């Protein structure tokens, strides 16, 4: 099920409020405008008119770390949607959850969750922002929109319909066969595999070779004489 709001602070915040109020989900919440859109690592997500802002509230079974695999399902679904509306846009995926077009960021995903005392997940919110009509300027990671690629941007409602359908497909695959097929599909669409990358961690920045992602979706970085597995960070190609 999906609902559209004219304006909200952040669709992630709205999803979390509804989770706290007992909403069972799955529920897609989308808004035409966000006044306090949030990105990863505490960044602002500039919410420009004509772009897609949506969050999925769901309550899958399992631990928070297993359910976090669904952020890869979301990235795959966004890339499916974008490939449908812009077949020549060169859509690729950058670890952990960025979607690139022509090498620049066109969509981002913000995953939030809450676990109970037993470690089981209470709720999961997958927030997705897609630059359909416009992209923010002067961002650390260069951004782009469909419009800037010369593609007539779809209405956000049309983009959401396609996204919901694509996500449902990957969700079913995940339920039935686990993370392995998502990992394989994600790797086949990824950028930087086998090449030298820079990874920003909370307290350091390291360089190495992007070797793989593991069974949890962590980045496997090859260093001289060793391998380091990274659960969260920002990649620069
Ligand atoms: C990122 O930093 O790459 C993640 C961006 C996530 C933005 C989306 S827009 C819809 C949802 N609501 C928010 O406040 N953030 C996410």
mmCIF file of C-alpha atoms and ligand atoms in Angstrom:
data_model
loop_
_atom_site.group_PDB
_atom_site.id
_atom_site.type_symbol
_atom_site.label_atom_id
_atom_site.label_comp_id
_atom_site.label_asym_id
_atom_site.label_seq_id
_atom_site.Cartn_x
_atom_site.Cartn_y
_atom_site.Cartn_z
ATOM 1 C CA UNK A 1 0.000 0.000 0.000
ATOM 2 C CA UNK A 2 1.210 3.556 -0.633
ATOM 3 C CA UNK A 3 0.134 6.991 0.532
ATOM 4 C CA UNK A 4 1.015 10.430 -0.822
ATOM 5 C CA UNK A 5 1.495 13.517 1.332
ATOM 6 C CA UNK A 6 1.688 17.044 -0.013
ATOM 7 C CA UNK A 7 4.347 18.089 2.477
ATOM 8 C CA UNK A 8 6.142 16.442 5.380
ATOM 9 C CA UNK A 9 9.341 17.049 7.354
ATOM 10 C CA UNK A 10 10.866 13.772 6.185
ATOM 11 C CA UNK A 11 9.164 10.636 4.908
ATOM 12 C CA UNK A 12 11.538 8.625 7.137
ATOM 13 C CA UNK A 13 10.362 10.583 10.191
ATOM 14 C CA UNK A 14 6.741 10.072 9.160
ATOM 15 C CA UNK A 15 7.339 6.332 8.742
ATOM 16 C CA UNK A 16 8.951 6.161 12.200
ATOM 17 C CA UNK A 17 6.048 8.069 13.775
ATOM 18 C CA UNK A 18 3.614 5.630 12.184
ATOM 19 C CA UNK A 19 5.717 2.652 13.324
ATOM 20 C CA UNK A 20 5.592 3.998 16.894
ATOM 21 C CA UNK A 21 1.814 4.390 16.560
ATOM 22 C CA UNK A 22 1.502 0.702 15.622
ATOM 23 C CA UNK A 23 1.327 0.779 11.824
ATOM 24 C CA UNK A 24 2.118 -2.771 10.720
ATOM 25 C CA UNK A 25 3.170 -2.027 7.133
ATOM 26 C CA UNK A 26 4.351 -2.708 4.580
ATOM 27 C CA UNK A 27 3.527 0.911 3.791
ATOM 28 C CA UNK A 28 5.146 3.221 1.254
ATOM 29 C CA UNK A 29 4.958 6.874 2.297
ATOM 30 C CA UNK A 30 5.763 9.424 -0.389
ATOM 31 C CA UNK A 31 5.716 13.212 -0.315
ATOM 32 C CA UNK A 32 5.725 15.925 -2.959
ATOM 33 C CA UNK A 33 7.814 18.098 -0.645
ATOM 34 C CA UNK A 34 10.101 17.454 2.321
ATOM 35 C CA UNK A 35 11.082 20.303 4.612
ATOM 36 C CA UNK A 36 13.776 18.414 6.547
ATOM 37 C CA UNK A 37 14.975 15.644 4.271
ATOM 38 C CA UNK A 38 17.822 13.674 5.781
ATOM 39 C CA UNK A 39 20.694 11.813 4.164
ATOM 40 C CA UNK A 40 23.219 9.359 5.538
ATOM 41 C CA UNK A 41 25.857 10.363 8.109
ATOM 42 C CA UNK A 42 23.674 13.212 9.408
ATOM 43 C CA UNK A 43 23.707 15.048 6.094
ATOM 44 C CA UNK A 44 20.821 17.080 4.794
ATOM 45 C CA UNK A 45 18.999 15.668 1.748
ATOM 46 C CA UNK A 46 18.005 18.656 -0.345
ATOM 47 C CA UNK A 47 14.458 18.015 -1.420
ATOM 48 C CA UNK A 48 14.075 19.693 -4.784
ATOM 49 C CA UNK A 49 10.701 19.989 -6.468
ATOM 50 C CA UNK A 50 9.774 17.182 -8.865
ATOM 51 C CA UNK A 51 12.044 14.590 -7.247
ATOM 52 C CA UNK A 52 10.903 11.400 -5.540
ATOM 53 C CA UNK A 53 10.969 11.198 -1.745
ATOM 54 C CA UNK A 54 9.629 7.999 -0.289
ATOM 55 C CA UNK A 55 10.062 5.621 2.649
ATOM 56 C CA UNK A 56 8.989 2.040 3.049
ATOM 57 C CA UNK A 57 7.951 0.985 6.541
ATOM 58 C CA UNK A 58 8.037 -2.776 6.997
ATOM 59 C CA UNK A 59 8.517 -5.344 9.707
ATOM 60 C CA UNK A 60 10.416 -8.288 8.240
ATOM 61 C CA UNK A 61 11.362 -11.147 10.553
ATOM 62 C CA UNK A 62 14.956 -11.548 11.675
ATOM 63 C CA UNK A 63 17.785 -9.543 13.142
ATOM 64 C CA UNK A 64 18.444 -5.922 12.212
ATOM 65 C CA UNK A 65 21.685 -6.886 10.472
ATOM 66 C CA UNK A 66 19.988 -9.515 8.292
ATOM 67 C CA UNK A 67 17.131 -7.162 7.434
ATOM 68 C CA UNK A 68 19.657 -4.473 6.513
ATOM 69 C CA UNK A 69 20.298 -6.625 3.436
ATOM 70 C CA UNK A 70 17.058 -5.113 2.157
ATOM 71 C CA UNK A 71 18.890 -1.862 1.468
ATOM 72 C CA UNK A 72 20.507 -3.761 -1.420
ATOM 73 C CA UNK A 73 17.028 -4.800 -2.596
ATOM 74 C CA UNK A 74 16.104 -1.115 -2.523
ATOM 75 C CA UNK A 75 19.187 -0.107 -4.545
ATOM 76 C CA UNK A 76 18.439 -2.822 -7.102
ATOM 77 C CA UNK A 77 14.802 -1.714 -7.314
ATOM 78 C CA UNK A 78 15.789 1.936 -7.830
ATOM 79 C CA UNK A 79 18.187 0.907 -10.579
ATOM 80 C CA UNK A 80 15.446 -1.203 -12.219
ATOM 81 C CA UNK A 81 13.064 1.758 -12.122
ATOM 82 C CA UNK A 82 15.653 4.157 -13.538
ATOM 83 C CA UNK A 83 16.697 1.705 -16.256
ATOM 84 C CA UNK A 84 13.038 1.521 -17.326
ATOM 85 C CA UNK A 85 12.546 5.268 -17.621
ATOM 86 C CA UNK A 86 16.078 6.071 -18.845
ATOM 87 C CA UNK A 87 17.521 3.001 -20.605
ATOM 88 C CA UNK A 88 20.638 4.848 -21.754
ATOM 89 C CA UNK A 89 21.463 6.550 -18.445
ATOM 90 C CA UNK A 90 24.249 4.127 -17.479
ATOM 91 C CA UNK A 91 22.831 3.227 -14.078
ATOM 92 C CA UNK A 92 25.354 1.683 -11.679
ATOM 93 C CA UNK A 93 25.492 0.991 -7.941
ATOM 94 C CA UNK A 94 28.089 2.279 -5.505
ATOM 95 C CA UNK A 95 28.591 0.682 -2.099
ATOM 96 C CA UNK A 96 26.743 0.753 0.145
ATOM 97 C CA UNK A 97 23.533 2.106 -1.340
ATOM 98 C CA UNK A 98 24.157 4.894 -3.822
ATOM 99 C CA UNK A 99 22.721 4.774 -7.311
ATOM 100 C CA UNK A 100 24.773 6.502 -10.001
ATOM 101 C CA UNK A 101 23.914 7.664 -13.499
ATOM 102 C CA UNK A 102 26.737 8.575 -15.800
ATOM 103 C CA UNK A 103 29.069 8.298 -12.781
ATOM 104 C CA UNK A 104 27.190 10.799 -10.645
ATOM 105 C CA UNK A 105 24.793 10.227 -7.754
ATOM 106 C CA UNK A 106 21.163 10.119 -8.812
ATOM 107 C CA UNK A 107 19.616 8.383 -5.796
ATOM 108 C CA UNK A 108 20.388 7.670 -2.161
ATOM 109 C CA UNK A 109 18.992 5.314 0.440
ATOM 110 C CA UNK A 110 18.734 5.874 4.176
ATOM 111 C CA UNK A 111 18.029 2.778 6.244
ATOM 112 C CA UNK A 112 16.818 3.064 9.829
ATOM 113 C CA UNK A 113 15.560 0.378 12.187
ATOM 114 C CA UNK A 114 14.745 -0.443 15.771
ATOM 115 C CA UNK A 115 15.366 -3.751 17.504
ATOM 116 C CA UNK A 116 13.727 -5.219 20.591
ATOM 117 C CA UNK A 117 15.540 -6.486 23.712
ATOM 118 C CA UNK A 118 15.678 -9.981 22.145
ATOM 119 C CA UNK A 119 17.614 -8.614 19.147
ATOM 120 C CA UNK A 120 14.669 -9.095 16.819
ATOM 121 C CA UNK A 121 13.758 -6.271 14.486
ATOM 122 C CA UNK A 122 10.767 -4.125 15.476
ATOM 123 C CA UNK A 123 10.587 -2.052 12.325
ATOM 124 C CA UNK A 124 12.669 -1.127 9.314
ATOM 125 C CA UNK A 125 12.411 2.094 7.319
ATOM 126 C CA UNK A 126 14.003 2.338 3.893
ATOM 127 C CA UNK A 127 14.091 5.975 2.801
ATOM 128 C CA UNK A 128 14.727 6.592 -0.873
ATOM 129 C CA UNK A 129 15.410 9.867 -2.647
ATOM 130 C CA UNK A 130 15.674 9.950 -6.437
ATOM 131 C CA UNK A 131 16.748 13.000 -8.452
ATOM 132 C CA UNK A 132 14.178 12.944 -11.225
ATOM 133 C CA UNK A 133 13.824 16.634 -12.104
ATOM 134 C CA UNK A 134 16.784 18.319 -10.399
ATOM 135 C CA UNK A 135 19.949 17.612 -8.460
ATOM 136 C CA UNK A 136 21.597 19.502 -5.606
ATOM 137 C CA UNK A 137 24.679 21.526 -6.504
ATOM 138 C CA UNK A 138 28.061 21.658 -4.752
ATOM 139 C CA UNK A 139 27.716 18.250 -3.117
ATOM 140 C CA UNK A 140 30.798 16.307 -2.002
ATOM 141 C CA UNK A 141 29.788 13.483 -4.310
ATOM 142 C CA UNK A 142 28.747 14.992 -7.668
ATOM 143 C CA UNK A 143 25.009 14.622 -8.267
ATOM 144 C CA UNK A 144 22.815 14.438 -11.340
ATOM 145 C CA UNK A 145 19.133 14.117 -12.230
ATOM 146 C CA UNK A 146 17.267 12.480 -15.094
ATOM 147 C CA UNK A 147 16.409 15.935 -16.448
ATOM 148 C CA UNK A 148 20.100 16.870 -16.523
ATOM 149 C CA UNK A 149 20.749 13.700 -18.487
ATOM 150 C CA UNK A 150 18.293 14.941 -21.104
ATOM 151 C CA UNK A 151 15.585 12.467 -20.079
ATOM 152 C CA UNK A 152 12.046 13.772 -19.568
ATOM 153 C CA UNK A 153 11.552 13.095 -15.858
ATOM 154 C CA UNK A 154 8.560 10.912 -14.988
ATOM 155 C CA UNK A 155 5.991 12.159 -12.511
ATOM 156 C CA UNK A 156 7.122 11.054 -9.030
ATOM 157 C CA UNK A 157 3.902 9.000 -8.713
ATOM 158 C CA UNK A 158 4.795 7.040 -11.843
ATOM 159 C CA UNK A 159 8.347 6.539 -10.567
ATOM 160 C CA UNK A 160 6.981 5.313 -7.225
ATOM 161 C CA UNK A 161 4.645 2.787 -8.890
ATOM 162 C CA UNK A 162 7.578 1.339 -10.817
ATOM 163 C CA UNK A 163 9.748 1.335 -7.706
ATOM 164 C CA UNK A 164 7.125 -0.451 -5.592
ATOM 165 C CA UNK A 165 6.750 -3.168 -8.246
ATOM 166 C CA UNK A 166 10.509 -3.592 -8.641
ATOM 167 C CA UNK A 167 11.090 -3.721 -4.877
ATOM 168 C CA UNK A 168 8.346 -6.335 -4.422
ATOM 169 C CA UNK A 169 10.191 -8.561 -6.890
ATOM 170 C CA UNK A 170 13.516 -8.291 -5.023
ATOM 171 C CA UNK A 171 11.790 -8.699 -1.660
ATOM 172 C CA UNK A 172 10.279 -12.000 -2.833
ATOM 173 C CA UNK A 173 13.682 -13.164 -4.077
ATOM 174 C CA UNK A 174 15.184 -12.285 -0.669
ATOM 175 C CA UNK A 175 12.444 -14.104 1.244
ATOM 176 C CA UNK A 176 12.772 -17.206 -0.913
ATOM 177 C CA UNK A 177 16.507 -17.435 -1.613
ATOM 178 C CA UNK A 178 18.171 -15.093 0.860
ATOM 179 C CA UNK A 179 20.870 -12.518 0.191
ATOM 180 C CA UNK A 180 22.979 -14.474 -2.355
ATOM 181 C CA UNK A 181 20.990 -13.531 -5.504
ATOM 182 C CA UNK A 182 20.796 -9.889 -4.391
ATOM 183 C CA UNK A 183 24.536 -9.838 -3.786
ATOM 184 C CA UNK A 184 25.195 -11.290 -7.217
ATOM 185 C CA UNK A 185 22.863 -8.828 -8.975
ATOM 186 C CA UNK A 186 24.258 -5.915 -6.973
ATOM 187 C CA UNK A 187 27.870 -6.852 -7.833
ATOM 188 C CA UNK A 188 27.006 -7.154 -11.526
ATOM 189 C CA UNK A 189 25.722 -3.551 -11.470
ATOM 190 C CA UNK A 190 28.408 -2.115 -9.189
ATOM 191 C CA UNK A 191 31.138 0.410 -9.912
ATOM 192 C CA UNK A 192 34.721 0.171 -8.761
ATOM 193 C CA UNK A 193 34.958 -3.587 -8.298
ATOM 194 C CA UNK A 194 38.623 -4.605 -8.579
ATOM 195 C CA UNK A 195 39.856 -1.024 -8.564
ATOM 196 C CA UNK A 196 41.463 1.230 -6.002
ATOM 197 C CA UNK A 197 39.018 3.163 -3.819
ATOM 198 C CA UNK A 198 39.105 5.470 -0.824
ATOM 199 C CA UNK A 199 36.828 4.700 2.108
ATOM 200 C CA UNK A 200 35.928 7.275 4.730
ATOM 201 C CA UNK A 201 35.240 5.761 8.150
ATOM 202 C CA UNK A 202 34.151 7.700 11.246
ATOM 203 C CA UNK A 203 37.741 8.160 12.478
ATOM 204 C CA UNK A 204 39.997 7.436 9.518
ATOM 205 C CA UNK A 205 40.217 7.253 5.770
ATOM 206 C CA UNK A 206 41.751 4.224 4.097
ATOM 207 C CA UNK A 207 42.630 3.213 0.568
ATOM 208 C CA UNK A 208 42.564 -0.256 -0.887
ATOM 209 C CA UNK A 209 41.180 -2.425 -3.639
ATOM 210 C CA UNK A 210 37.444 -3.065 -3.738
ATOM 211 C CA UNK A 211 37.485 -6.873 -3.731
ATOM 212 C CA UNK A 212 33.923 -7.931 -2.959
ATOM 213 C CA UNK A 213 30.926 -7.586 -0.705
ATOM 214 C CA UNK A 214 30.444 -10.378 1.805
ATOM 215 C CA UNK A 215 27.361 -12.315 2.883
ATOM 216 C CA UNK A 216 26.259 -9.432 5.108
ATOM 217 C CA UNK A 217 26.734 -6.769 2.458
ATOM 218 C CA UNK A 218 29.935 -5.479 4.064
ATOM 219 C CA UNK A 219 32.654 -4.119 1.808
ATOM 220 C CA UNK A 220 35.727 -6.336 1.438
ATOM 221 C CA UNK A 221 38.746 -4.105 0.957
ATOM 222 C CA UNK A 222 42.122 -5.508 -0.073
ATOM 223 C CA UNK A 223 45.062 -3.893 1.737
ATOM 224 C CA UNK A 224 48.765 -4.718 1.304
ATOM 225 C CA UNK A 225 49.023 -8.184 2.897
ATOM 226 C CA UNK A 226 45.572 -8.193 4.463
ATOM 227 C CA UNK A 227 41.880 -7.799 3.895
ATOM 228 C CA UNK A 228 39.552 -5.535 5.837
ATOM 229 C CA UNK A 229 35.803 -5.927 6.076
ATOM 230 C CA UNK A 230 33.876 -2.678 6.440
ATOM 231 C CA UNK A 231 30.252 -2.530 7.559
ATOM 232 C CA UNK A 232 29.699 1.214 7.107
ATOM 233 C CA UNK A 233 31.567 4.006 5.368
ATOM 234 C CA UNK A 234 31.612 6.376 2.428
ATOM 235 C CA UNK A 235 33.336 5.258 -0.767
ATOM 236 C CA UNK A 236 35.149 7.615 -3.137
ATOM 237 C CA UNK A 237 36.108 6.174 -6.490
HETATM 238 C C1 LIG B 1 21.887 9.422 1.231
HETATM 239 O O1 LIG B 1 22.481 10.230 1.954
HETATM 240 O O2 LIG B 1 22.401 8.988 0.204
HETATM 241 C C2 LIG B 1 20.512 8.929 1.606
HETATM 242 C C3 LIG B 1 19.461 9.868 1.145
HETATM 243 C C4 LIG B 1 18.048 9.425 1.501
HETATM 244 C C5 LIG B 1 17.040 10.493 1.168
HETATM 245 C C6 LIG B 1 15.635 10.008 1.321
HETATM 246 S S1 LIG B 1 14.443 11.133 0.666
HETATM 247 C C7 LIG B 1 13.166 10.185 1.375
HETATM 248 C C8 LIG B 1 13.628 9.787 2.755
HETATM 249 N N1 LIG B 1 13.366 10.850 3.702
HETATM 250 C C9 LIG B 1 14.463 11.391 4.184
HETATM 251 O O3 LIG B 1 14.510 12.323 5.007
HETATM 252 N N2 LIG B 1 15.544 10.795 3.664
HETATM 253 C C10 LIG B 1 15.177 9.739 2.746
#
